[in-house]
mmCIF file of C-alpha atoms and ligand atoms in Angstrom:
data_model
loop_
_atom_site.group_PDB
_atom_site.id
_atom_site.type_symbol
_atom_site.label_atom_id
_atom_site.label_comp_id
_atom_site.label_asym_id
_atom_site.label_seq_id
_atom_site.Cartn_x
_atom_site.Cartn_y
_atom_site.Cartn_z
ATOM 1 C CA MET A 1 -121.940 114.079 246.786
ATOM 2 C CA THR A 2 -119.863 111.606 248.826
ATOM 3 C CA GLU A 3 -121.390 110.578 252.134
ATOM 4 C CA GLU A 4 -119.701 111.972 255.230
ATOM 5 C CA LYS A 5 -118.635 109.209 257.597
ATOM 6 C CA ILE A 6 -118.683 109.995 261.307
ATOM 7 C CA GLY A 7 -116.779 107.524 263.457
ATOM 8 C CA ILE A 8 -115.657 106.897 267.022
ATOM 9 C CA THR A 9 -111.876 107.276 267.071
ATOM 10 C CA GLY A 10 -111.164 107.040 270.795
ATOM 11 C CA THR A 11 -112.836 106.177 274.099
ATOM 12 C CA GLY A 12 -111.986 106.746 277.746
ATOM 13 C CA TYR A 13 -113.415 106.328 281.218
ATOM 14 C CA TYR A 14 -112.809 107.242 284.804
ATOM 15 C CA LEU A 15 -114.074 105.752 288.052
ATOM 16 C CA PRO A 16 -113.443 107.234 291.500
ATOM 17 C CA GLU A 17 -111.188 105.143 293.740
ATOM 18 C CA LYS A 18 -113.569 104.844 296.682
ATOM 19 C CA VAL A 19 -115.605 101.619 296.593
ATOM 20 C CA LEU A 20 -118.886 101.400 298.504
ATOM 21 C CA THR A 21 -119.940 97.776 298.957
ATOM 22 C CA ASN A 22 -123.293 96.273 299.840
ATOM 23 C CA ALA A 23 -121.774 95.388 303.222
ATOM 24 C CA ASP A 24 -121.071 99.117 303.767
ATOM 25 C CA LEU A 25 -124.707 99.910 302.902
ATOM 26 C CA GLU A 26 -125.933 97.299 305.387
ATOM 27 C CA LYS A 27 -124.417 99.533 308.091
ATOM 28 C CA MET A 28 -126.151 102.665 306.730
ATOM 29 C CA VAL A 29 -129.754 101.580 305.981
ATOM 30 C CA ASP A 30 -132.058 98.619 306.623
ATOM 31 C CA THR A 31 -130.919 96.434 303.711
ATOM 32 C CA THR A 32 -128.942 93.296 302.935
ATOM 33 C CA ASP A 33 -126.376 92.236 300.370
ATOM 34 C CA GLU A 34 -128.773 89.431 299.441
ATOM 35 C CA TRP A 35 -131.678 91.847 298.687
ATOM 36 C CA ILE A 36 -129.503 94.192 296.647
ATOM 37 C CA MET A 37 -127.912 91.369 294.624
ATOM 38 C CA GLU A 38 -131.203 89.604 293.982
ATOM 39 C CA ARG A 39 -133.191 92.731 293.035
ATOM 40 C CA THR A 40 -130.500 94.731 291.215
ATOM 41 C CA GLY A 41 -127.374 92.642 290.561
ATOM 42 C CA ILE A 42 -125.237 95.406 292.132
ATOM 43 C CA ARG A 43 -122.340 94.320 294.357
ATOM 44 C CA GLU A 44 -120.482 97.622 294.730
ATOM 45 C CA ARG A 45 -120.315 101.164 293.333
ATOM 46 C CA ARG A 46 -117.773 104.017 293.197
ATOM 47 C CA ILE A 47 -118.150 107.307 295.054
ATOM 48 C CA ILE A 48 -116.290 110.575 294.458
ATOM 49 C CA ALA A 49 -113.771 111.835 297.020
ATOM 50 C CA PRO A 50 -113.981 115.379 298.446
ATOM 51 C CA GLY A 51 -112.784 117.752 295.728
ATOM 52 C CA GLU A 52 -113.791 115.456 292.873
ATOM 53 C CA THR A 53 -116.566 116.734 290.607
ATOM 54 C CA VAL A 54 -118.296 115.895 287.357
ATOM 55 C CA SER A 55 -115.831 118.029 285.389
ATOM 56 C CA SER A 56 -112.795 116.503 287.131
ATOM 57 C CA MET A 57 -114.025 112.971 286.345
ATOM 58 C CA ALA A 58 -114.906 114.063 282.810
ATOM 59 C CA GLU A 59 -111.378 115.446 282.337
ATOM 60 C CA GLN A 60 -109.785 112.069 283.137
ATOM 61 C CA ALA A 61 -112.105 110.189 280.778
ATOM 62 C CA SER A 62 -111.703 112.823 278.051
ATOM 63 C CA ARG A 63 -107.889 112.894 278.142
ATOM 64 C CA GLN A 64 -107.897 109.114 277.661
ATOM 65 C CA ALA A 65 -110.340 109.325 274.740
ATOM 66 C CA ILE A 66 -108.463 112.211 273.059
ATOM 67 C CA ALA A 67 -105.117 110.377 273.369
ATOM 68 C CA ALA A 68 -106.678 107.172 272.003
ATOM 69 C CA ALA A 69 -107.922 109.166 269.004
ATOM 70 C CA GLY A 70 -104.346 110.370 268.404
ATOM 71 C CA LEU A 71 -105.368 113.981 269.023
ATOM 72 C CA GLU A 72 -104.475 116.831 271.369
ATOM 73 C CA PRO A 73 -107.114 118.674 273.443
ATOM 74 C CA GLU A 74 -106.834 121.746 271.179
ATOM 75 C CA ASP A 75 -107.909 119.637 268.176
ATOM 76 C CA ILE A 76 -111.410 119.328 269.674
ATOM 77 C CA ASP A 77 -113.899 121.821 268.254
ATOM 78 C CA LEU A 78 -117.075 120.655 269.962
ATOM 79 C CA ILE A 79 -117.650 119.433 273.530
ATOM 80 C CA ILE A 80 -121.010 118.069 274.661
ATOM 81 C CA LEU A 81 -121.370 116.800 278.196
ATOM 82 C CA GLY A 82 -124.414 114.845 279.345
ATOM 83 C CA THR A 83 -125.041 115.215 283.065
ATOM 84 C CA ILE A 84 -127.728 115.841 285.665
ATOM 85 C CA THR A 85 -125.147 116.646 288.349
ATOM 86 C CA PRO A 86 -123.032 119.476 286.871
ATOM 87 C CA ASP A 87 -120.390 121.057 289.156
ATOM 88 C CA THR A 88 -122.579 124.190 289.318
ATOM 89 C CA PRO A 89 -125.953 125.188 287.797
ATOM 90 C CA LEU A 90 -124.019 127.938 285.984
ATOM 91 C CA PRO A 91 -121.725 127.661 284.049
ATOM 92 C CA ALA A 92 -122.146 124.393 282.166
ATOM 93 C CA ALA A 93 -119.862 121.582 283.314
ATOM 94 C CA ALA A 94 -118.773 121.296 279.659
ATOM 95 C CA CYS A 95 -117.177 124.764 279.919
ATOM 96 C CA LEU A 96 -115.387 123.740 283.107
ATOM 97 C CA LEU A 97 -114.201 120.605 281.315
ATOM 98 C CA GLN A 98 -112.985 122.762 278.424
ATOM 99 C CA ARG A 99 -110.981 124.890 280.867
ATOM 100 C CA ARG A 100 -109.484 121.803 282.498
ATOM 101 C CA LEU A 101 -108.432 120.524 279.064
ATOM 102 C CA GLY A 102 -106.873 123.899 278.210
ATOM 103 C CA ASN A 103 -108.957 124.013 275.046
ATOM 104 C CA LYS A 104 -109.739 127.407 273.458
ATOM 105 C CA THR A 105 -111.204 126.223 270.159
ATOM 106 C CA ALA A 106 -114.404 124.375 271.034
ATOM 107 C CA ALA A 107 -118.037 125.274 271.558
ATOM 108 C CA SER A 108 -119.052 123.555 274.789
ATOM 109 C CA PHE A 109 -122.406 122.858 276.367
ATOM 110 C CA ASP A 110 -124.246 120.427 278.634
ATOM 111 C CA ILE A 111 -127.305 118.393 277.856
ATOM 112 C CA SER A 112 -129.734 117.059 280.433
ATOM 113 C CA ALA A 113 -131.198 113.735 279.364
ATOM 114 C CA ALA A 114 -130.460 111.692 282.515
ATOM 115 C CA CYS A 115 -129.384 108.123 281.718
ATOM 116 C CA CYS A 116 -129.694 108.807 277.975
ATOM 117 C CA GLY A 117 -127.210 111.719 278.066
ATOM 118 C CA PHE A 118 -124.478 109.946 276.124
ATOM 119 C CA ILE A 119 -126.701 108.641 273.324
ATOM 120 C CA TYR A 120 -128.500 112.010 273.064
ATOM 121 C CA ALA A 121 -125.068 113.697 272.791
ATOM 122 C CA LEU A 122 -123.963 111.114 270.250
ATOM 123 C CA GLU A 123 -126.973 111.838 268.050
ATOM 124 C CA LEU A 124 -126.549 115.605 268.396
ATOM 125 C CA ARG A 125 -122.864 115.596 267.632
ATOM 126 C CA GLU A 126 -123.271 113.221 264.771
ATOM 127 C CA LYS A 127 -125.676 115.697 263.183
ATOM 128 C CA MET A 128 -123.485 118.711 264.035
ATOM 129 C CA LEU A 129 -120.408 117.125 262.504
ATOM 130 C CA ARG A 130 -122.196 116.752 259.204
ATOM 131 C CA GLY A 131 -121.916 119.769 256.918
ATOM 132 C CA GLY A 132 -118.362 120.919 257.471
ATOM 133 C CA ARG A 133 -118.351 123.217 260.482
ATOM 134 C CA TYR A 134 -116.878 120.829 263.056
ATOM 135 C CA ARG A 135 -114.361 118.035 262.700
ATOM 136 C CA ASN A 136 -113.486 116.516 266.080
ATOM 137 C CA ALA A 137 -116.170 116.284 268.736
ATOM 138 C CA LEU A 138 -115.727 115.141 272.313
ATOM 139 C CA ILE A 139 -118.809 113.583 273.828
ATOM 140 C CA VAL A 140 -118.837 112.851 277.492
ATOM 141 C CA ALA A 141 -121.307 111.707 280.101
ATOM 142 C CA ALA A 142 -120.317 112.140 283.712
ATOM 143 C CA GLU A 143 -122.364 111.770 286.832
ATOM 144 C CA ALA A 144 -121.845 112.298 290.554
ATOM 145 C CA LEU A 145 -125.127 110.752 291.635
ATOM 146 C CA SER A 146 -123.775 110.319 295.176
ATOM 147 C CA VAL A 147 -124.368 114.053 295.792
ATOM 148 C CA VAL A 148 -128.080 113.834 294.932
ATOM 149 C CA THR A 149 -128.650 110.474 296.626
ATOM 150 C CA ASP A 150 -130.560 110.322 299.894
ATOM 151 C CA TRP A 151 -128.281 108.070 301.906
ATOM 152 C CA GLU A 152 -131.137 107.418 304.354
ATOM 153 C CA ASP A 153 -133.504 106.099 301.640
ATOM 154 C CA ARG A 154 -132.933 102.389 301.063
ATOM 155 C CA ASN A 155 -135.186 102.469 297.978
ATOM 156 C CA THR A 156 -132.659 104.532 296.034
ATOM 157 C CA CYS A 157 -129.288 104.683 297.808
ATOM 158 C CA VAL A 158 -128.354 101.092 296.965
ATOM 159 C CA LEU A 159 -128.667 101.792 293.234
ATOM 160 C CA PHE A 160 -126.401 104.673 292.302
ATOM 161 C CA GLY A 161 -122.710 105.346 291.706
ATOM 162 C CA ASP A 162 -120.339 107.931 290.210
ATOM 163 C CA GLY A 163 -118.193 107.870 287.071
ATOM 164 C CA ALA A 164 -117.430 109.340 283.652
ATOM 165 C CA GLY A 165 -117.096 108.046 280.105
ATOM 166 C CA ALA A 166 -116.010 109.808 276.919
ATOM 167 C CA ALA A 167 -115.669 109.267 273.185
ATOM 168 C CA VAL A 168 -114.120 111.288 270.378
ATOM 169 C CA LEU A 169 -116.096 111.479 267.145
ATOM 170 C CA THR A 170 -114.191 112.404 264.023
ATOM 171 C CA LYS A 171 -115.397 113.139 260.545
ATOM 172 C CA ASP A 172 -114.158 111.044 257.611
ATOM 173 C CA SER A 173 -111.587 109.313 259.809
ATOM 174 C CA GLY A 174 -112.110 105.595 259.392
ATOM 175 C CA GLY A 175 -113.280 105.383 263.019
ATOM 176 C CA HIS A 176 -115.940 102.983 264.232
ATOM 177 C CA ARG A 177 -118.918 104.167 262.266
ATOM 178 C CA ILE A 178 -122.163 105.309 263.845
ATOM 179 C CA LEU A 179 -124.867 103.825 261.638
ATOM 180 C CA ASP A 180 -127.906 105.490 263.195
ATOM 181 C CA SER A 181 -129.406 106.699 266.463
ATOM 182 C CA PHE A 182 -132.898 107.113 267.843
ATOM 183 C CA ILE A 183 -133.795 109.479 270.691
ATOM 184 C CA ARG A 184 -137.199 110.079 272.252
ATOM 185 C CA SER A 185 -138.835 111.380 275.448
ATOM 186 C CA ASP A 186 -142.202 111.626 277.192
ATOM 187 C CA GLY A 187 -142.608 114.335 279.848
ATOM 188 C CA GLU A 188 -145.904 112.800 280.933
ATOM 189 C CA TYR A 189 -143.991 110.530 283.314
ATOM 190 C CA SER A 190 -141.615 113.210 284.650
ATOM 191 C CA SER A 191 -142.634 112.747 288.290
ATOM 192 C CA LEU A 192 -141.620 109.069 288.392
ATOM 193 C CA LEU A 193 -137.949 109.976 288.594
ATOM 194 C CA ILE A 194 -137.296 113.438 289.934
ATOM 195 C CA ILE A 195 -135.185 115.818 292.000
ATOM 196 C CA GLU A 196 -137.892 118.279 293.057
ATOM 197 C CA ALA A 197 -135.889 121.080 294.655
ATOM 198 C CA GLY A 198 -133.110 123.290 293.335
ATOM 199 C CA GLY A 199 -134.747 124.614 290.164
ATOM 200 C CA SER A 200 -137.176 127.411 289.328
ATOM 201 C CA ALA A 201 -140.215 125.405 290.483
ATOM 202 C CA CYS A 202 -138.784 124.817 293.917
ATOM 203 C CA PRO A 203 -135.726 126.975 294.652
ATOM 204 C CA ILE A 204 -133.384 125.547 297.226
ATOM 205 C CA SER A 205 -134.282 126.540 300.788
ATOM 206 C CA ILE A 206 -133.830 125.231 304.300
ATOM 207 C CA GLU A 207 -137.402 123.921 304.200
ATOM 208 C CA GLN A 208 -136.771 122.018 300.958
ATOM 209 C CA ILE A 209 -133.618 120.534 302.394
ATOM 210 C CA GLU A 210 -135.358 119.518 305.616
ATOM 211 C CA GLN A 211 -137.964 117.732 303.505
ATOM 212 C CA ARG A 212 -135.105 116.047 301.591
ATOM 213 C CA ARG A 213 -136.522 117.256 298.279
ATOM 214 C CA HIS A 214 -133.049 118.008 296.878
ATOM 215 C CA PHE A 215 -132.455 114.264 296.524
ATOM 216 C CA ILE A 216 -133.512 111.807 293.790
ATOM 217 C CA GLN A 217 -136.923 110.257 294.293
ATOM 218 C CA MET A 218 -138.047 107.344 292.183
ATOM 219 C CA GLU A 219 -141.102 105.142 291.809
ATOM 220 C CA GLY A 220 -138.891 102.170 291.023
ATOM 221 C CA ASN A 221 -141.593 99.680 290.150
ATOM 222 C CA LYS A 222 -143.293 101.877 287.535
ATOM 223 C CA VAL A 223 -139.955 102.997 286.107
ATOM 224 C CA PHE A 224 -138.901 99.351 285.818
ATOM 225 C CA LYS A 225 -141.776 98.404 283.508
ATOM 226 C CA LEU A 226 -141.427 101.496 281.320
ATOM 227 C CA ALA A 227 -137.644 100.993 281.134
ATOM 228 C CA VAL A 228 -138.019 97.514 279.687
ATOM 229 C CA SER A 229 -140.708 98.355 277.110
ATOM 230 C CA SER A 230 -139.012 101.614 276.001
ATOM 231 C CA MET A 231 -135.574 100.064 275.572
ATOM 232 C CA VAL A 232 -137.013 97.196 273.552
ATOM 233 C CA ARG A 233 -138.915 99.671 271.342
ATOM 234 C CA ALA A 234 -135.906 101.976 270.869
ATOM 235 C CA SER A 235 -133.691 99.026 269.938
ATOM 236 C CA LYS A 236 -136.161 97.725 267.365
ATOM 237 C CA GLU A 237 -136.652 101.200 265.900
ATOM 238 C CA VAL A 238 -132.955 101.940 265.407
ATOM 239 C CA LEU A 239 -132.434 98.490 263.845
ATOM 240 C CA ARG A 240 -135.397 99.036 261.523
ATOM 241 C CA ARG A 241 -134.045 102.421 260.420
ATOM 242 C CA ALA A 242 -130.649 100.897 259.649
ATOM 243 C CA GLY A 243 -132.236 98.037 257.691
ATOM 244 C CA LEU A 244 -130.873 95.479 260.194
ATOM 245 C CA THR A 245 -132.378 92.902 262.559
ATOM 246 C CA ILE A 246 -131.519 91.654 266.030
ATOM 247 C CA ASP A 247 -129.738 88.696 264.389
ATOM 248 C CA ASP A 248 -127.143 91.167 263.062
ATOM 249 C CA VAL A 249 -126.289 92.434 266.577
ATOM 250 C CA THR A 250 -123.057 91.178 268.143
ATOM 251 C CA TRP A 251 -123.289 93.072 271.445
ATOM 252 C CA LEU A 252 -126.030 94.822 273.347
ATOM 253 C CA LEU A 253 -124.747 97.522 275.695
ATOM 254 C CA PRO A 254 -127.763 98.623 277.742
ATOM 255 C CA HIS A 255 -127.971 101.336 280.377
ATOM 256 C CA GLN A 256 -126.873 99.614 283.571
ATOM 257 C CA ALA A 257 -129.720 100.375 285.982
ATOM 258 C CA ASN A 258 -130.587 96.902 287.121
ATOM 259 C CA LEU A 259 -129.563 93.405 286.012
ATOM 260 C CA ARG A 260 -133.197 92.263 285.870
ATOM 261 C CA ILE A 261 -134.078 95.131 283.500
ATOM 262 C CA MET A 262 -131.197 94.193 281.194
ATOM 263 C CA LYS A 263 -132.219 90.523 281.164
ATOM 264 C CA ALA A 264 -135.831 91.485 280.407
ATOM 265 C CA VAL A 265 -134.684 93.719 277.518
ATOM 266 C CA ALA A 266 -132.573 90.880 276.080
ATOM 267 C CA LYS A 267 -135.568 88.552 276.383
ATOM 268 C CA GLY A 268 -137.861 91.127 274.724
ATOM 269 C CA LEU A 269 -135.396 91.378 271.833
ATOM 270 C CA LYS A 270 -134.853 87.593 271.705
ATOM 271 C CA LEU A 271 -131.108 88.157 272.135
ATOM 272 C CA PRO A 272 -129.067 85.574 274.100
ATOM 273 C CA GLU A 273 -127.968 86.954 277.499
ATOM 274 C CA GLU A 274 -124.319 86.137 276.680
ATOM 275 C CA GLN A 275 -124.421 88.964 274.153
ATOM 276 C CA VAL A 276 -125.333 91.561 276.786
ATOM 277 C CA TYR A 277 -122.414 93.558 278.231
ATOM 278 C CA ILE A 278 -122.753 93.933 281.992
ATOM 279 C CA ASN A 279 -120.807 95.969 284.548
ATOM 280 C CA VAL A 280 -123.661 97.011 286.875
ATOM 281 C CA ASP A 281 -122.319 94.568 289.480
ATOM 282 C CA ARG A 282 -119.137 96.655 289.818
ATOM 283 C CA TYR A 283 -120.412 100.215 289.368
ATOM 284 C CA GLY A 284 -124.182 100.396 289.951
ATOM 285 C CA ASN A 285 -126.281 102.894 288.015
ATOM 286 C CA MET A 286 -124.195 105.931 287.005
ATOM 287 C CA SER A 287 -127.003 107.443 284.929
ATOM 288 C CA GLY A 288 -125.682 108.747 281.570
ATOM 289 C CA ALA A 289 -122.125 107.630 282.352
ATOM 290 C CA THR A 290 -122.967 103.919 282.284
ATOM 291 C CA VAL A 291 -123.120 103.538 278.494
ATOM 292 C CA PRO A 292 -119.835 105.337 277.613
ATOM 293 C CA ILE A 293 -118.013 103.594 280.486
ATOM 294 C CA GLY A 294 -119.251 100.260 279.149
ATOM 295 C CA LEU A 295 -118.237 101.283 275.636
ATOM 296 C CA ALA A 296 -114.734 102.281 276.741
ATOM 297 C CA GLU A 297 -114.303 99.074 278.761
ATOM 298 C CA MET A 298 -115.395 96.966 275.790
ATOM 299 C CA ASP A 299 -113.001 98.918 273.555
ATOM 300 C CA HIS A 300 -109.978 98.836 275.884
ATOM 301 C CA ASN A 301 -110.436 95.170 276.845
ATOM 302 C CA GLY A 302 -110.716 93.981 273.249
ATOM 303 C CA VAL A 303 -114.307 92.784 273.671
ATOM 304 C CA LEU A 304 -115.320 94.580 270.475
ATOM 305 C CA LYS A 305 -113.840 93.084 267.310
ATOM 306 C CA PRO A 306 -113.688 94.637 263.827
ATOM 307 C CA GLY A 307 -117.029 94.179 262.071
ATOM 308 C CA ASP A 308 -119.038 93.697 265.294
ATOM 309 C CA LEU A 309 -122.402 95.448 265.433
ATOM 310 C CA LEU A 310 -122.887 97.213 268.765
ATOM 311 C CA LEU A 311 -126.368 98.231 269.898
ATOM 312 C CA MET A 312 -126.369 100.764 272.750
ATOM 313 C CA VAL A 313 -129.680 101.500 274.442
ATOM 314 C CA ALA A 314 -130.665 103.615 277.435
ATOM 315 C CA PHE A 315 -133.594 104.809 279.474
ATOM 316 C CA GLY A 316 -133.915 107.403 282.226
ATOM 317 C CA GLY A 317 -135.532 110.378 283.893
ATOM 318 C CA GLY A 318 -137.620 112.642 281.712
ATOM 319 C CA LEU A 319 -138.627 110.063 280.770
ATOM 320 C CA THR A 320 -136.095 109.656 278.004
ATOM 321 C CA TRP A 321 -135.046 106.662 275.924
ATOM 322 C CA ALA A 322 -132.487 106.256 273.168
ATOM 323 C CA ALA A 323 -130.577 103.747 271.067
ATOM 324 C CA SER A 324 -127.563 103.867 268.793
ATOM 325 C CA LEU A 325 -125.874 101.435 266.422
ATOM 326 C CA VAL A 326 -122.124 101.345 265.832
ATOM 327 C CA ARG A 327 -120.254 99.160 263.353
ATOM 328 C CA TRP A 328 -116.929 98.399 265.057
HETATM 329 N N1 LIG B 401 -133.315 96.732 300.921
HETATM 330 C C1 LIG B 401 -134.337 95.992 301.388
HETATM 331 N N2 LIG B 401 -135.614 96.161 301.027
HETATM 332 C C2 LIG B 401 -135.872 97.149 300.152
HETATM 333 C C3 LIG B 401 -134.872 97.962 299.620
HETATM 334 C C4 LIG B 401 -133.557 97.726 300.047
HETATM 335 N N3 LIG B 401 -132.515 98.446 299.600
HETATM 336 N N4 LIG B 401 -135.429 98.842 298.759
HETATM 337 C C5 LIG B 401 -136.749 98.585 298.742
HETATM 338 N N5 LIG B 401 -137.014 97.562 299.590
HETATM 339 C C6 LIG B 401 -138.314 96.957 299.879
HETATM 340 C C7 LIG B 401 -139.444 97.913 299.639
HETATM 341 O O1 LIG B 401 -139.644 98.734 300.781
HETATM 342 C C8 LIG B 401 -140.595 96.966 299.409
HETATM 343 O O2 LIG B 401 -141.060 96.511 300.653
HETATM 344 P P1 LIG B 401 -142.636 96.365 300.935
HETATM 345 O O3 LIG B 401 -143.101 95.319 299.935
HETATM 346 O O4 LIG B 401 -142.669 95.907 302.335
HETATM 347 O O5 LIG B 401 -143.222 97.699 300.696
HETATM 348 C C9 LIG B 401 -139.952 95.770 298.718
HETATM 349 O O6 LIG B 401 -138.529 95.883 298.977
HETATM 350 C C10 LIG B 401 -140.167 95.708 297.224
HETATM 351 O O7 LIG B 401 -139.964 96.988 296.664
HETATM 352 P P2 LIG B 401 -140.114 97.231 295.128
HETATM 353 O O8 LIG B 401 -139.900 98.690 294.854
HETATM 354 O O9 LIG B 401 -141.354 96.608 294.625
HETATM 355 O O10 LIG B 401 -138.861 96.390 294.567
HETATM 356 P P3 LIG B 401 -138.470 96.126 293.084
HETATM 357 O O11 LIG B 401 -138.379 94.676 292.868
HETATM 358 O O12 LIG B 401 -139.255 96.937 292.091
HETATM 359 O O13 LIG B 401 -136.979 96.695 293.048
HETATM 360 C C11 LIG B 401 -135.815 98.652 292.221
HETATM 361 C C12 LIG B 401 -136.739 98.059 293.308
HETATM 362 C C13 LIG B 401 -134.492 97.930 292.332
HETATM 363 C C14 LIG B 401 -135.643 100.124 292.481
HETATM 364 C C15 LIG B 401 -136.423 98.415 290.835
HETATM 365 O O14 LIG B 401 -137.780 98.802 290.834
HETATM 366 C C16 LIG B 401 -135.713 99.160 289.728
HETATM 367 O O15 LIG B 401 -134.585 98.859 289.385
HETATM 368 N N6 LIG B 401 -136.400 100.122 289.083
HETATM 369 C C17 LIG B 401 -135.931 100.832 287.887
HETATM 370 C C18 LIG B 401 -134.788 101.752 288.133
HETATM 371 C C19 LIG B 401 -134.433 102.446 286.824
HETATM 372 O O16 LIG B 401 -134.357 101.846 285.761
HETATM 373 N N7 LIG B 401 -134.229 103.741 286.853
HETATM 374 C C20 LIG B 401 -134.049 104.456 285.617
HETATM 375 C C21 LIG B 401 -132.761 105.029 285.465
HETATM 376 S S1 LIG B 401 -132.190 105.927 286.870
HETATM 377 C C22 LIG B 401 -131.904 107.561 286.355
HETATM 378 O O17 LIG B 401 -132.401 108.037 285.395
HETATM 379 C C23 LIG B 401 -131.019 108.386 287.267
#
């Protein structure tokens, strides 16, 4: 039996126009540009305008990716959208994206894996494309973290931003081949990064809102250490599975949570920092959207060259961690 080859045939991304700088944040909470730059490497981030949503951002990124793949929206037969900030709890943002694209042929659903949403979706779609049922899959991660950010909490509000990234995966197409992926989670640490209210455990109420429990809370320090060790482990595991080593890697595209985390991951992998793709300075942490936005930027700007080995790795709430290898 000939092996089915699943490849990335198009990428796209979208960033809201509104830029929120560190100087803007200095006027909102007790912080400084110096602290934010030194501790996170973030200079500015993008924030959605009124009327913009996860599905509207996802539509822009998806149309770009579909066009780059030389397809039309109706050619897509599977849509998976990674997000923790869907337009509505019901229906899935993926269905709203499908409607925006005017697509009637796909099965569409969301996955909730926080910052790992894109790599989780990549792994899932890769498996679903095998075996004949689906041919062209659209994988998207879009996040409007600004709506779940407590803009009075300096510990978190300096970190997050909004955006969307997308990729089309096509079977037997000659696209950029996904060699392997690795996804994992550990619910033991779920309280380290959490939005407590708004679900079945804590339905939304005036009391919950007054206690600001509908916003993201994070124990940054603990998350930091786990982020580094998990991303190093995930990277090594996916390389081991593919029979490759870190010396084979051309580019590392890590989840963009914090510049110090990315540097520590590169150090843990013994990979020179020049081989790490960074855009956290411009966009902050957009949860699951950071990896596909980085991927699309690298693709559109010609950073990735034929034959390059790209290692994508992420870490986020859940806790979840994931890595994927693509031969460009
Ligand atoms: N401005 C000024 N001071 C601040 C700010 C701020 N914006 N935020 C915190 N501080 C203060 C704290 O109050 C603390 O002061 P204290 O010592 O007087 O109590 C001090 O700075 C140090 O705080 P730490 O939390 O120890 O700072 P740290 O160096 O750990 O940096 C950060 C904090 C940036 C949050 C870091 O821990 C981090 O990046 N963590 C990981 C984030 C992450 O990877 N998240 C996962 C993905 S996100 C997702 O899934 C949606």
